[in-house]
Coordinates of C-alpha atoms in Angstrom, one line a residue:
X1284 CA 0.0 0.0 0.0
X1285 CA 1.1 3.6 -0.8
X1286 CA 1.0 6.4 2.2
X1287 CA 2.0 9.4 2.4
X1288 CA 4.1 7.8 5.1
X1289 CA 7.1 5.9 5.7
X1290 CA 7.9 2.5 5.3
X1291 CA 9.0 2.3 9.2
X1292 CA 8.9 4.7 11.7
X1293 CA 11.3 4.6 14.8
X1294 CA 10.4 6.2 18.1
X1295 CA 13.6 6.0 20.4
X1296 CA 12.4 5.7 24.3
X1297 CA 14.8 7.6 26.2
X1298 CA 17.5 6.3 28.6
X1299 CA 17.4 2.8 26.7
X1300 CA 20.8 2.0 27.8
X1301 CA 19.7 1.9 31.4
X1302 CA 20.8 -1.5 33.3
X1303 CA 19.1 -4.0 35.8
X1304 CA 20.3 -4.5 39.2
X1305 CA 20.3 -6.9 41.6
X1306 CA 17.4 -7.0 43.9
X1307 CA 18.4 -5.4 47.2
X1308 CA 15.1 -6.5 49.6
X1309 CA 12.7 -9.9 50.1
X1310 CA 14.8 -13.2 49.2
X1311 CA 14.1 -14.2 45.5
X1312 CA 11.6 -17.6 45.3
X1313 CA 11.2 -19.7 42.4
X1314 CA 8.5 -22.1 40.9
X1315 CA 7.9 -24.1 38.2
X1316 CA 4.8 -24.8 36.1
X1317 CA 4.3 -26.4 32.3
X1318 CA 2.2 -23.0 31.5
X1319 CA 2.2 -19.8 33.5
X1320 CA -0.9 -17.8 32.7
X1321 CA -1.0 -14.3 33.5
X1322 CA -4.8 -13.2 34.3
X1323 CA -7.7 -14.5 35.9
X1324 CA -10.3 -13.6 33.3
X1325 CA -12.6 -15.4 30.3
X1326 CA -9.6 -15.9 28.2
X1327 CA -7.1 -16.9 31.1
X1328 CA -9.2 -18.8 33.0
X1329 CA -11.2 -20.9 30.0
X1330 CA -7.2 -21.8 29.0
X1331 CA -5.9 -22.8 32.7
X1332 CA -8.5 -25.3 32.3
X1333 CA -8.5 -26.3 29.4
X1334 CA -4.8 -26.9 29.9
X1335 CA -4.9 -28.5 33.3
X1336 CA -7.4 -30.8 32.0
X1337 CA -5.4 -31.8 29.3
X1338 CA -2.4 -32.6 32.1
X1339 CA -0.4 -29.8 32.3
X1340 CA 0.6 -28.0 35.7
X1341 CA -0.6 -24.8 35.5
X1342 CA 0.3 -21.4 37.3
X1343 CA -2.3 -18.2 37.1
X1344 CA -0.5 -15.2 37.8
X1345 CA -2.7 -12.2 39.0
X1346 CA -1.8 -9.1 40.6
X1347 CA -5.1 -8.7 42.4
X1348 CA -7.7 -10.9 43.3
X1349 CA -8.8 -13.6 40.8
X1350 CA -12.0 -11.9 40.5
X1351 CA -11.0 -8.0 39.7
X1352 CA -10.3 -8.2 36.0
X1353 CA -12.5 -6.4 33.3
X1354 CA -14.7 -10.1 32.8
X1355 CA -17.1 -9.6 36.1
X1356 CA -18.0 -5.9 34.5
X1357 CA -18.9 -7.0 31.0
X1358 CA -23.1 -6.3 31.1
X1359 CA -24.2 -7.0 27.8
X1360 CA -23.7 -10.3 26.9
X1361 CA -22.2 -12.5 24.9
X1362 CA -22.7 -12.5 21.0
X1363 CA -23.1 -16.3 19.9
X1364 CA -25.4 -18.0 17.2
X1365 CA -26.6 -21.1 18.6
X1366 CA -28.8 -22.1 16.0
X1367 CA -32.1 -21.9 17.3
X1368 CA -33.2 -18.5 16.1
X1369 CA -34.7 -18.3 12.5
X1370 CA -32.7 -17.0 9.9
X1371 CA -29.6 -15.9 12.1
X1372 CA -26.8 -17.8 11.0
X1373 CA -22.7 -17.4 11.7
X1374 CA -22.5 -15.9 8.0
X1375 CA -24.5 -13.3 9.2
X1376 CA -22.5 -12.7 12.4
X1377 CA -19.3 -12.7 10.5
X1378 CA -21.2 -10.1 8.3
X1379 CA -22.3 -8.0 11.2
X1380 CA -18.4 -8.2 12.5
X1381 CA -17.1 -7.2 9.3
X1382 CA -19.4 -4.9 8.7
X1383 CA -18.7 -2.8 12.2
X1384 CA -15.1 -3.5 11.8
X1385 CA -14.3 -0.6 9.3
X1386 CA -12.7 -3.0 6.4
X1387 CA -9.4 -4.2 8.5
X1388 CA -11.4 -7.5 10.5
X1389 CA -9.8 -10.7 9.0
X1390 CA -13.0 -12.8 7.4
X1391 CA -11.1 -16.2 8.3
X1392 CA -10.3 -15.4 11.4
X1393 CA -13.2 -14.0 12.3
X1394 CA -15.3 -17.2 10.7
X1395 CA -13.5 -19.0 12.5
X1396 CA -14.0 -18.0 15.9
X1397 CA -17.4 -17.2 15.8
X1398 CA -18.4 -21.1 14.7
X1399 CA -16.8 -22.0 17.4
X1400 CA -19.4 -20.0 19.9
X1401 CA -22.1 -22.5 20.5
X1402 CA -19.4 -25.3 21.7
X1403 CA -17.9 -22.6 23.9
X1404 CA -21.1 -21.6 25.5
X1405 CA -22.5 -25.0 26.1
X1406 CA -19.2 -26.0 27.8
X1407 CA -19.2 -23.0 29.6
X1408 CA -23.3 -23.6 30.2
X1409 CA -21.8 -27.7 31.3
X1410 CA -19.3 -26.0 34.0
X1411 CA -22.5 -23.7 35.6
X1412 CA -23.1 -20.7 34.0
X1413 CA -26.4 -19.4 34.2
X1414 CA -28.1 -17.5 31.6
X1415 CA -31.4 -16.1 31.4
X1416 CA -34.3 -17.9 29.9
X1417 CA -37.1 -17.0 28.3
X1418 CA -39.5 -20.4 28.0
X1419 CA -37.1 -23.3 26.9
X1420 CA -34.6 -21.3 25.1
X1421 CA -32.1 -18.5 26.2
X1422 CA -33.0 -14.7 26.2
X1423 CA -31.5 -12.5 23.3
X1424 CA -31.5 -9.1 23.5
X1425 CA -29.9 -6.6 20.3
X1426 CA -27.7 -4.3 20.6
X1427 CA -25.2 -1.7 17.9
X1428 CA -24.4 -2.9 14.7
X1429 CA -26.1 -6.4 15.6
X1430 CA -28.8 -7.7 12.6
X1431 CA -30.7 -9.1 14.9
X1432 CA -31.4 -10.5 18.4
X1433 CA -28.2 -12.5 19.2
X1434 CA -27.1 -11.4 22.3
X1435 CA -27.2 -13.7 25.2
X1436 CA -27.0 -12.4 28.8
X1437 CA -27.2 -13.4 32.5
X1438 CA -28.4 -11.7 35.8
X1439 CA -30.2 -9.2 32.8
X1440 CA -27.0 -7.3 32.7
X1441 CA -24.4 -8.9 35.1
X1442 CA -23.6 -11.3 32.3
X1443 CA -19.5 -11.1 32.6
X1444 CA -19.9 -11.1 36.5
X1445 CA -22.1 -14.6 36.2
X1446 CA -19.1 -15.9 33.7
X1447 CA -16.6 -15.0 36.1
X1448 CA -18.4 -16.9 38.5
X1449 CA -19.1 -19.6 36.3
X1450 CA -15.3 -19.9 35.5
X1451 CA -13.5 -19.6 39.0
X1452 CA -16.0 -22.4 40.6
X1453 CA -15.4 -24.8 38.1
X1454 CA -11.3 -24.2 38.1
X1455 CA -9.6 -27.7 38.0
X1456 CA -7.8 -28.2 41.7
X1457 CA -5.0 -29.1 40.1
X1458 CA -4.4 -25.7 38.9
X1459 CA -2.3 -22.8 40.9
X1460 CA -3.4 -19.2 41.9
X1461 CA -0.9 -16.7 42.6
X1462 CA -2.7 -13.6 43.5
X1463 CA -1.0 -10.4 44.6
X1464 CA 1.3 -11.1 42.1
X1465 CA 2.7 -9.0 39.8
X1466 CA 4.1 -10.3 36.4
X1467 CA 7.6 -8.4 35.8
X1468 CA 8.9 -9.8 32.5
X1469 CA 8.8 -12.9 30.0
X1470 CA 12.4 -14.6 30.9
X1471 CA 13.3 -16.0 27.2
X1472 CA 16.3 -18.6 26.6
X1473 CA 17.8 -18.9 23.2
X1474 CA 14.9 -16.9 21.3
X1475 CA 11.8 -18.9 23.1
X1476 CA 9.8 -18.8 26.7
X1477 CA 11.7 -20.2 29.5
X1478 CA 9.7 -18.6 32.2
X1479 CA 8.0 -15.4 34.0
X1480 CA 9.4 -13.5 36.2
X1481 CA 7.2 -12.6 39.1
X1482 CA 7.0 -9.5 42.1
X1483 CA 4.9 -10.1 45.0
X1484 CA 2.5 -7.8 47.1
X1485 CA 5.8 -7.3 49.8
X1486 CA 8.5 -7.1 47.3
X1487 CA 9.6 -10.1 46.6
X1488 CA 11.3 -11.4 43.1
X1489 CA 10.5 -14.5 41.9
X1490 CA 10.3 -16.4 38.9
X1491 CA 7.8 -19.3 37.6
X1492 CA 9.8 -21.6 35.0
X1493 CA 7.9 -22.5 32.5
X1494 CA 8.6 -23.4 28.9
X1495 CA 4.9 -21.5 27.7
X1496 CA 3.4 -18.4 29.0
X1497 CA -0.3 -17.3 28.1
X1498 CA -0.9 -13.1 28.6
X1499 CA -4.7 -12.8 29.3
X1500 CA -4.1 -9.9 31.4
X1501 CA -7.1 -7.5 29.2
X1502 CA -7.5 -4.2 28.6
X1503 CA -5.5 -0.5 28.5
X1504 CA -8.1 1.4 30.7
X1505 CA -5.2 2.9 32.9
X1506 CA -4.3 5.1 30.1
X1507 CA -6.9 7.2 30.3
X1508 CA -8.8 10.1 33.2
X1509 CA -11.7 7.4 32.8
X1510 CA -12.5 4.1 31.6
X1511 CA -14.8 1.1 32.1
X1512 CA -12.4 -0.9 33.1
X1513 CA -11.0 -1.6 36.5
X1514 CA -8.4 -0.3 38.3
X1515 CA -6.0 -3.5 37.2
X1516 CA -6.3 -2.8 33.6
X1517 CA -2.9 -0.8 32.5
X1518 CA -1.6 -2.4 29.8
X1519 CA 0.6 -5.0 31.4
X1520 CA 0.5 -7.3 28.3
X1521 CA 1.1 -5.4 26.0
X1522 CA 4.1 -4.4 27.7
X1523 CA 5.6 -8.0 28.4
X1524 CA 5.0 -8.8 25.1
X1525 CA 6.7 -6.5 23.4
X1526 CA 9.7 -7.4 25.8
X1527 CA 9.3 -10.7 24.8
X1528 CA 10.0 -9.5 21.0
X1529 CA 6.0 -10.2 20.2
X1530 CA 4.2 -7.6 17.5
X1531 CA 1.2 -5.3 18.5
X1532 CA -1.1 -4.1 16.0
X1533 CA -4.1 -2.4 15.3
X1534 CA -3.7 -0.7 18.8
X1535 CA -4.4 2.8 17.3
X1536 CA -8.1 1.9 17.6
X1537 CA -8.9 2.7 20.8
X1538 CA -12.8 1.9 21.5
X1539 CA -14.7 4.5 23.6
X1540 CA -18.0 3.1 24.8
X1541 CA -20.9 5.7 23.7
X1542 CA -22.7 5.7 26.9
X1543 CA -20.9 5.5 30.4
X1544 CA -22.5 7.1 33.2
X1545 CA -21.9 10.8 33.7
X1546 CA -20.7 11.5 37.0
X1547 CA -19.4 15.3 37.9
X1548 CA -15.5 15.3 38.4
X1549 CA -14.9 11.7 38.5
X1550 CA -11.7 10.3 37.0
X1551 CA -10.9 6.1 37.2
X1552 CA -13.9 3.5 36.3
X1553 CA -16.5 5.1 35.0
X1554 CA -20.0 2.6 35.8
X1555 CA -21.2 1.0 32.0
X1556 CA -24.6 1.9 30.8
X1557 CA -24.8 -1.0 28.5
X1558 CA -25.7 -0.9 24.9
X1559 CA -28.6 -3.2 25.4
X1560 CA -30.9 -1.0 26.7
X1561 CA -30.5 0.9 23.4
X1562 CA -31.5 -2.5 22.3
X1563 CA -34.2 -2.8 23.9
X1564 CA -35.6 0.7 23.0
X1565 CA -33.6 3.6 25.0
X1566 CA -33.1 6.8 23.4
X1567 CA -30.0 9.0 23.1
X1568 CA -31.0 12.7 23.5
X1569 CA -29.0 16.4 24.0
X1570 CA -29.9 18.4 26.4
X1571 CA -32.2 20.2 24.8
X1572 CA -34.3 17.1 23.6
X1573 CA -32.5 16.6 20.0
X1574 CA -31.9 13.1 18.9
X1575 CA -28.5 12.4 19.2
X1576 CA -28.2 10.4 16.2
X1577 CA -31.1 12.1 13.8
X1578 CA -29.9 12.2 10.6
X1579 CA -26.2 10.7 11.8
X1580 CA -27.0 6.9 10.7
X1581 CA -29.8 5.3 9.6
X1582 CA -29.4 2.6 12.4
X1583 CA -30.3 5.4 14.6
X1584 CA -29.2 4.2 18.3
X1585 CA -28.4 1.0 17.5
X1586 CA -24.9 2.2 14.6
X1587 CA -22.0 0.5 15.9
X1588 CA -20.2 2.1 19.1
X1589 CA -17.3 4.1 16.9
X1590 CA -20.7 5.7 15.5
X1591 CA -22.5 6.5 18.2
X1592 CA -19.2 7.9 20.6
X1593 CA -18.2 10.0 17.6
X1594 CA -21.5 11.5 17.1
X1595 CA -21.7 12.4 21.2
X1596 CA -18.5 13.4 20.9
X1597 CA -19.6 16.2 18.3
X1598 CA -22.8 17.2 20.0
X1599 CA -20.4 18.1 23.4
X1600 CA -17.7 20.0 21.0
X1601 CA -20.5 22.2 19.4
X1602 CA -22.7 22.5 22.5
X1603 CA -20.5 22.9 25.3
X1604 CA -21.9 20.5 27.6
X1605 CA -20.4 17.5 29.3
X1606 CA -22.5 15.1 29.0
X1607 CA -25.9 13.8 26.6
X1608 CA -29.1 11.8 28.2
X1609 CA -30.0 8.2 27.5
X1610 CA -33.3 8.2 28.0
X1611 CA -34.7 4.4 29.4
X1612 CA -38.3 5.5 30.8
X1613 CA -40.0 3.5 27.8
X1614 CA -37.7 0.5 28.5
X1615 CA -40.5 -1.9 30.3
X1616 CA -39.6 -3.2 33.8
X1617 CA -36.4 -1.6 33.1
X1618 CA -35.1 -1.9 36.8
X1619 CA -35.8 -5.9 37.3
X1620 CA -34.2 -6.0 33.1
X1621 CA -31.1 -4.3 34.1
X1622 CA -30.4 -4.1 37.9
X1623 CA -26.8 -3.1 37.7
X1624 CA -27.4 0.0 35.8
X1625 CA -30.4 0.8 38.2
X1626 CA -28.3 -0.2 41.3
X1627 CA -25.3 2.7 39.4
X1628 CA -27.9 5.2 39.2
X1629 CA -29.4 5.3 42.2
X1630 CA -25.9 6.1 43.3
X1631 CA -26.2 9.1 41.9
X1632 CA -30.1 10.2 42.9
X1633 CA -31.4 9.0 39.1
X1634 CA -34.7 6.8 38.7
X1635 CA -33.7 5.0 35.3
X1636 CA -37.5 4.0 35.1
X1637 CA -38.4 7.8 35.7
X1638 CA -34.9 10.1 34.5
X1639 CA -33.2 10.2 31.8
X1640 CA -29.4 9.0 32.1
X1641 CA -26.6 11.5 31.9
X1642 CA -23.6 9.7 30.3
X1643 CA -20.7 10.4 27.8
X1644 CA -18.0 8.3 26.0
X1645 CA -15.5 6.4 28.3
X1646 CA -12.2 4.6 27.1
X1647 CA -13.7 0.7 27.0
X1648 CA -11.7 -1.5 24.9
X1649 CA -8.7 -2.3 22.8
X1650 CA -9.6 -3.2 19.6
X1651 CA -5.7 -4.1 18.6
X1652 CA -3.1 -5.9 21.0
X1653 CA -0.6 -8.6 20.7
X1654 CA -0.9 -10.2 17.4
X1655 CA -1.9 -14.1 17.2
X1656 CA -3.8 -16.5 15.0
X1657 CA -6.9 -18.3 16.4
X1658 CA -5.3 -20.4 19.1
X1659 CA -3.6 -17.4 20.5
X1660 CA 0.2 -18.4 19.5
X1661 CA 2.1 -15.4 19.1
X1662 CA 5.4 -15.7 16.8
X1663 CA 7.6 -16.0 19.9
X1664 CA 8.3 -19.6 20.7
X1665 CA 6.6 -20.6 23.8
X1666 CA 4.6 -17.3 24.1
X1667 CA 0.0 -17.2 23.8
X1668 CA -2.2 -14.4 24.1
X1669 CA -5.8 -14.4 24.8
X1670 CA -8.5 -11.9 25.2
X1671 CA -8.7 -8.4 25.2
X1672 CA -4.8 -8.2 24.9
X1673 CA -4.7 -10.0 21.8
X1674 CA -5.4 -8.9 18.3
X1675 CA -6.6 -12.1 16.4
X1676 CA -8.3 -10.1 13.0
X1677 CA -12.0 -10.1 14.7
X1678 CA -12.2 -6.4 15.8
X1679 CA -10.2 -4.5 13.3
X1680 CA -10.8 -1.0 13.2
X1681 CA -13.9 -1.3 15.8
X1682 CA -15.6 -4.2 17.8
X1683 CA -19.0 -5.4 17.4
X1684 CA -21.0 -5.4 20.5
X1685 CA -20.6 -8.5 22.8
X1686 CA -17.7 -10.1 20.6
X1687 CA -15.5 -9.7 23.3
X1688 CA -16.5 -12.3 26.0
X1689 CA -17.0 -14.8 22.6
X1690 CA -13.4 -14.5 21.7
X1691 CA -12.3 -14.8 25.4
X1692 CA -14.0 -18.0 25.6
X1693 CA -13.5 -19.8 22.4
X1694 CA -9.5 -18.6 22.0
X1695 CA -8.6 -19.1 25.7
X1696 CA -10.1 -23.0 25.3
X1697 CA -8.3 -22.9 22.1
X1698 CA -4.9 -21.6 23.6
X1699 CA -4.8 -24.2 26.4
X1700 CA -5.1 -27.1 24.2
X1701 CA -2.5 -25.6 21.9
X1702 CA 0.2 -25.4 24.7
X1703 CA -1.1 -28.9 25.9
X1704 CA -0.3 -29.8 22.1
X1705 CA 2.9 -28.1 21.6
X1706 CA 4.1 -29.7 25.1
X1707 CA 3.3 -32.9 24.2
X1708 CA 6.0 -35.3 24.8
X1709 CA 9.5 -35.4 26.1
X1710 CA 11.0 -31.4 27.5
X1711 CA 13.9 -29.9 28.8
X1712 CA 13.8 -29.6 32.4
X1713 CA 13.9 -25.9 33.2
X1714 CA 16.0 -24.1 36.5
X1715 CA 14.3 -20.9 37.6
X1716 CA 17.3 -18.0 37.1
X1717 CA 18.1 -15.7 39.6
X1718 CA 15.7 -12.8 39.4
X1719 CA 17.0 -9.3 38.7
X1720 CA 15.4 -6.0 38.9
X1721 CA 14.8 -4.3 35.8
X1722 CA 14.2 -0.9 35.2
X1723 CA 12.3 1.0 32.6
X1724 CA 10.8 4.5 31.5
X1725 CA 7.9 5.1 33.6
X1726 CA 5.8 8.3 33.4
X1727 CA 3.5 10.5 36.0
X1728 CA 0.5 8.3 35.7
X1729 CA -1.2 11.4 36.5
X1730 CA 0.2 13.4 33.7
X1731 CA 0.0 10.6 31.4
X1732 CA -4.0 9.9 31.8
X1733 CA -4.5 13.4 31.5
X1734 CA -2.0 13.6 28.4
X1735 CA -4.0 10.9 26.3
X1736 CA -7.6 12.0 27.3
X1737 CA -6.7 15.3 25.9
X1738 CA -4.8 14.4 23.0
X1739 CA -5.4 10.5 21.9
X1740 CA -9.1 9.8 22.9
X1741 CA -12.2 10.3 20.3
X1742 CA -10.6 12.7 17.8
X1743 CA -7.5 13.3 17.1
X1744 CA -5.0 15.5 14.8
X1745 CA -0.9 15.7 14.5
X1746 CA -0.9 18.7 16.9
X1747 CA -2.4 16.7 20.0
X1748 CA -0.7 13.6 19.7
X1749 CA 2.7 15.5 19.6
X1750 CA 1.8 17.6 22.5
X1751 CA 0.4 14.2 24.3
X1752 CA 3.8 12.4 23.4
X1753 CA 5.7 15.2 24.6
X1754 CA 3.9 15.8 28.3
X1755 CA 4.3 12.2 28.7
X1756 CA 7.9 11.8 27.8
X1757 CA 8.7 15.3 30.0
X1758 CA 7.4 13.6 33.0
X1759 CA 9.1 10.1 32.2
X1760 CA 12.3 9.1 34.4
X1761 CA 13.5 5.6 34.6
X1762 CA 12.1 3.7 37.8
X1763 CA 12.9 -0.1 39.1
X1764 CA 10.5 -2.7 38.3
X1765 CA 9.9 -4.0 42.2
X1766 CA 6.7 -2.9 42.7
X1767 CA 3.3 -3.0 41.2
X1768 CA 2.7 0.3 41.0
X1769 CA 6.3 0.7 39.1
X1770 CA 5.5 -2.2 36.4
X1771 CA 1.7 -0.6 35.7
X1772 CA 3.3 2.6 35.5
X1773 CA 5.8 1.3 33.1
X1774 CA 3.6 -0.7 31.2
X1775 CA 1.3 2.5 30.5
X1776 CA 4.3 4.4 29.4
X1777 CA 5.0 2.2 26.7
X1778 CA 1.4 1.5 25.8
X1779 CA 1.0 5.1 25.2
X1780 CA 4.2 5.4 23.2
X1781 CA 2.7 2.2 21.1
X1782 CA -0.4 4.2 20.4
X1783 CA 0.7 7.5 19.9
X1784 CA 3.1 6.3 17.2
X1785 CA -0.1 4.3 16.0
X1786 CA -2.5 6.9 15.4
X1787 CA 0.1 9.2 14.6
X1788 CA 1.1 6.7 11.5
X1789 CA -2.3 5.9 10.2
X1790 CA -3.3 9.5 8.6
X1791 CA -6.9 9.1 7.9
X1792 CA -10.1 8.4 10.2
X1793 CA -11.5 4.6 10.0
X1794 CA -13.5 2.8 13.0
X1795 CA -12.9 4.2 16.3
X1796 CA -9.4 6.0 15.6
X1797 CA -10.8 9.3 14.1
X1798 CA -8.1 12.0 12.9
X1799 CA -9.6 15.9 13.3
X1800 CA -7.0 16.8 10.7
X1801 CA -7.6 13.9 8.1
X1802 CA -11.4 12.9 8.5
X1803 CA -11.9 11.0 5.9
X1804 CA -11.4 7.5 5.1
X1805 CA -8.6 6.5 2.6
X1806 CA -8.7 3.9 0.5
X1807 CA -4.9 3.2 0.6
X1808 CA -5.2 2.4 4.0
X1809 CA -8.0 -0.5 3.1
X1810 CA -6.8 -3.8 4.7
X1811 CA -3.8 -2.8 6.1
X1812 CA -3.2 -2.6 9.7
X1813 CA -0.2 -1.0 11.5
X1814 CA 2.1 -3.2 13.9
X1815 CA 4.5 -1.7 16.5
X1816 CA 7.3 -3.6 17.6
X1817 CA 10.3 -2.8 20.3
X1818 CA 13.7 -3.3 19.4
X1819 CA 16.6 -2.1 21.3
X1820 CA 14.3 0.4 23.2
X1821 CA 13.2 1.6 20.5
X1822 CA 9.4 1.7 19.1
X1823 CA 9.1 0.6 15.6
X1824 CA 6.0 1.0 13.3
X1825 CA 5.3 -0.6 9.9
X1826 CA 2.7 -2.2 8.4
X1827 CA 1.6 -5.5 9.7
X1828 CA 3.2 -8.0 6.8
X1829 CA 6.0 -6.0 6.8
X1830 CA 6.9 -6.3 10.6
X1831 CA 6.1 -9.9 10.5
X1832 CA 7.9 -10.5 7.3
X1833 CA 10.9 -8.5 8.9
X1834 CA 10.7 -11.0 12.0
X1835 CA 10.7 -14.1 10.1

């Protein structure tokens, strides 16, 4: 493809010739495991199981509690086609995903993954999920982009909190759960996985050897004033897998949710007003009663999310308030329908059956991530991503509705028989090293989250994402890698650098990543996604078969 950019684009992080050091508190530990997986959500809990059941002893790495990833907040549901609703088929969910997608979803991929839905689901339904009925089949509710009623859900919108659930009661024995710790870095030997190394709550080093290590460690929320993601979500995979010498791609497309509640100076997790009770007949409005998206699209409420936040995103610039109305009063029994979005409101004195909602865009999801095929392998021996951190071709440029816990599901099952696989037969025994203390640029969180919601959220230009690169890079000094707080902040750093040189590189608008100064889409940019790499502390951007032709 032909831009009217460069074939490769180097961004040097400064200070990359800074050294580790020897940890000087806590004695070092060591473990051992055939697969370390770090997160304790859909994608890394589905693949701990799948791989324990298949014989392999298996390590979870979290840095919280096993419950506090993004999976327990996911309301909507998940998007599946079971076969028992007329005329839906998984052609057309593969031509609703392509069609939100903006032109940069791979159809095989994305074909593949989806057929595999109803097996997922009914072995997640076999382990004890419970899902909402209505008579002798599942509910289905609609929501953005969807053709149709696909959408299944639990607890009427508590649907990832039931999967978490679900997922953590039925966890094989067998399997290990390191909590309060903190994944540090992928420990390679000779060019493939040989480990992870590990800090714990009080400071302790460690490391896990391993000869595979899965990231399932979700989303980038952390990079932004406010998200709908939890506290733990600040790009830690991303980050150790661009240590590990993995591609990102696609990360440019950062997907705001249209409607997060509205809450008067708040900054960290911002509660989810989900997109199904657009679905089920809520109305977007301005303050002065407008339709949000008259005459935007003729899908009205329901156009995909990148839609929908970009159009609220308009009506604040020209109006000069902070926030639009979701208006649910026609929604019927909308309190018993969705009791978490009740329970969130009447936090803040609103009668969802009665009031309109104030919300606005939030940061919600990463479209782009560490770049695998369908069973999550990455192109670094030994190394598997799943989830939200991974970029498999389903998303592209924007993801459909209630994808998201679909792909967790069907590619975290898929990744732990794929390491059970690769394991099979005779291995090298591994020795745990002796853990060292890295260190790495690491920003003001503060400054940064500030930086990118001004400069790198919905709408952006050349101007802002220089100044955002350069407020972040001002406050940057090189930190040790011994606490959590240090690796998070580290993590973001890079994250931000890896979508800053992103959305700096792709000059046009497409899906979610909309460019003020070129707001059009371009045609040259069709099918082409961009990849950011590391090398030598440097950030390196190219497009996607030319970064993994340059690795092979």
């Amino acid at each position: 493809m032909s831009t009217s950019g460069p074939d490769e684009r180097v961004v040097r992080a400064p200070g990359a010739d800074e050294r580790p050091v020897r940890p000087e508190r806590g004695d070092p530990w060591a473990a051992a495991a055939d697969l370390v997986v770090v997160g304790s959500g859909v994608a890394g809990l589905s693949a701990a199981a799948e791989a324990s059941r298949r014989g392999l002893r298996v390590v979870v790495v979290t840095k919280d509690a096993p419950s506090e990833g993004s999976t327990r907040w996911a309301q909507g549901g998940i998007a599946v086609v079971l076969g028992d609703i007329a005329g839906d088929t998984v052609d057309a969910h593969v031509s609703d995903t392509l069609g939100a997608g903006g032109g940069l979803v791979d159809e095989a991929s994305t074909r593949d993954i989806l057929a595999g839905g109803r097996d997922a689901v009914a072995e997640l339904r076999s382990r004890g999920a419970l899902f909402d009925v209505q008579g002798t089949r599942l509910s289905r509710t609609r929501e953005g982009g969807h053709g149709t009623t696909r959408v299944i859900h639990a607890g009427g919108d508590a649907t990832g909190a039931e999967v978490e659930r679900a997922l953590l009661a039925a966890l094989p024995g067998e399997v290990t759960v390191l909590a309060d710790h903190t994944a540090v870095a992928v420990c390679r030997d000779r060019g493939r996985v040989s480990g992870l190394e590990v800090v714990t709550a009080d400071g302790r080093l460690g490391v896990v050897a391993a000869p595979a290590v899965l990231l399932a460690t979700g989303g980038i929320g952390g990079l932004y004033e406010s998200s709908t993601n939890p506290a733990v979500a600040t790009a830690d995979g991303w980050s150790l897998a661009l240590g590990a010498g993995a591609a990102l791609a696609d990360v440019e497309f950062v997907q705001f949710h249209p409607t997060a509640l509205f809450v008067p100076g708040l900054v960290g997790r911002a509660p989810l007003v989900t997109e199904a009770l657009r679905g089920e007949g809520a109305h977007l409005v301005e303050l002065s009663g407008r339709g949000v998206m008259d005459e935007v699209d003729p899908r009205g409420d329901l156009a995909p999310r990148d839609v929908v936040a970009g159009a609220i995103t308009a009506v604040l610039a020209r109006t000069g308030a902070d926030h639009v109305l979701l208006d649910a009063t026609a929604v019927p029994d909308v309190r018993r329908r969705f009791p978490t979005v009740a329970a969130s409101c009447d936090a803040i004195g609103v009668d969802l059956a009665r009031d309109p909602i104030p919300v606005r865009p939030a940061q919600h999801y990463a479209c782009g991530g560490v770049v695998t095929d369908t069973t999550g392998r990455t192109g670094v021996p030994g190394l598997w991503a799943a989830g939200e951190v991974a970029r498999t071709g389903l998303h592209g440029a924007n993801r459909l509705a209630s994808n998201s816990l679909l792909e967790g599901l069907v590619v975290g099952r898929r990744a732990g028989a794929d390491v059970a696989a690769a394991l099979a037969g005779p291995r090298p025994v591994l020795v745990a090293g002796e853990p060292v203390v890295g260190k790495a640029p690491a920003a003001d969180r503060t400054t940064l989250q500030r930086a990118m919601s001004r400069g790198a959220a919905v709408g952006r230009d050349a101007a802002g994402l220089a100044a955002t690169s350069d407020a972040i890079e001002a406050s940057t000094a090189f930190r040790a890698l011994d606490t959590r707080a240090a690796v998070e902040d580290a993590a973001l750093t890079l994250a931000a650098g890896a979508v800053l040189a992103a959305a700096g590189w792709r000059t046009e608008s497409r899906g979610c990543h909309l460019r003020r100064d070129f707001p059009r889409r371009d045609d040259r940019w069709q099918g082409t996604s961009v990849a950011v790499t590391l090398d030598d502390g440097a950030l390196r951007v190219a497009p996607l078969d030319t970064a993994l032709g340059g690795a092979a």
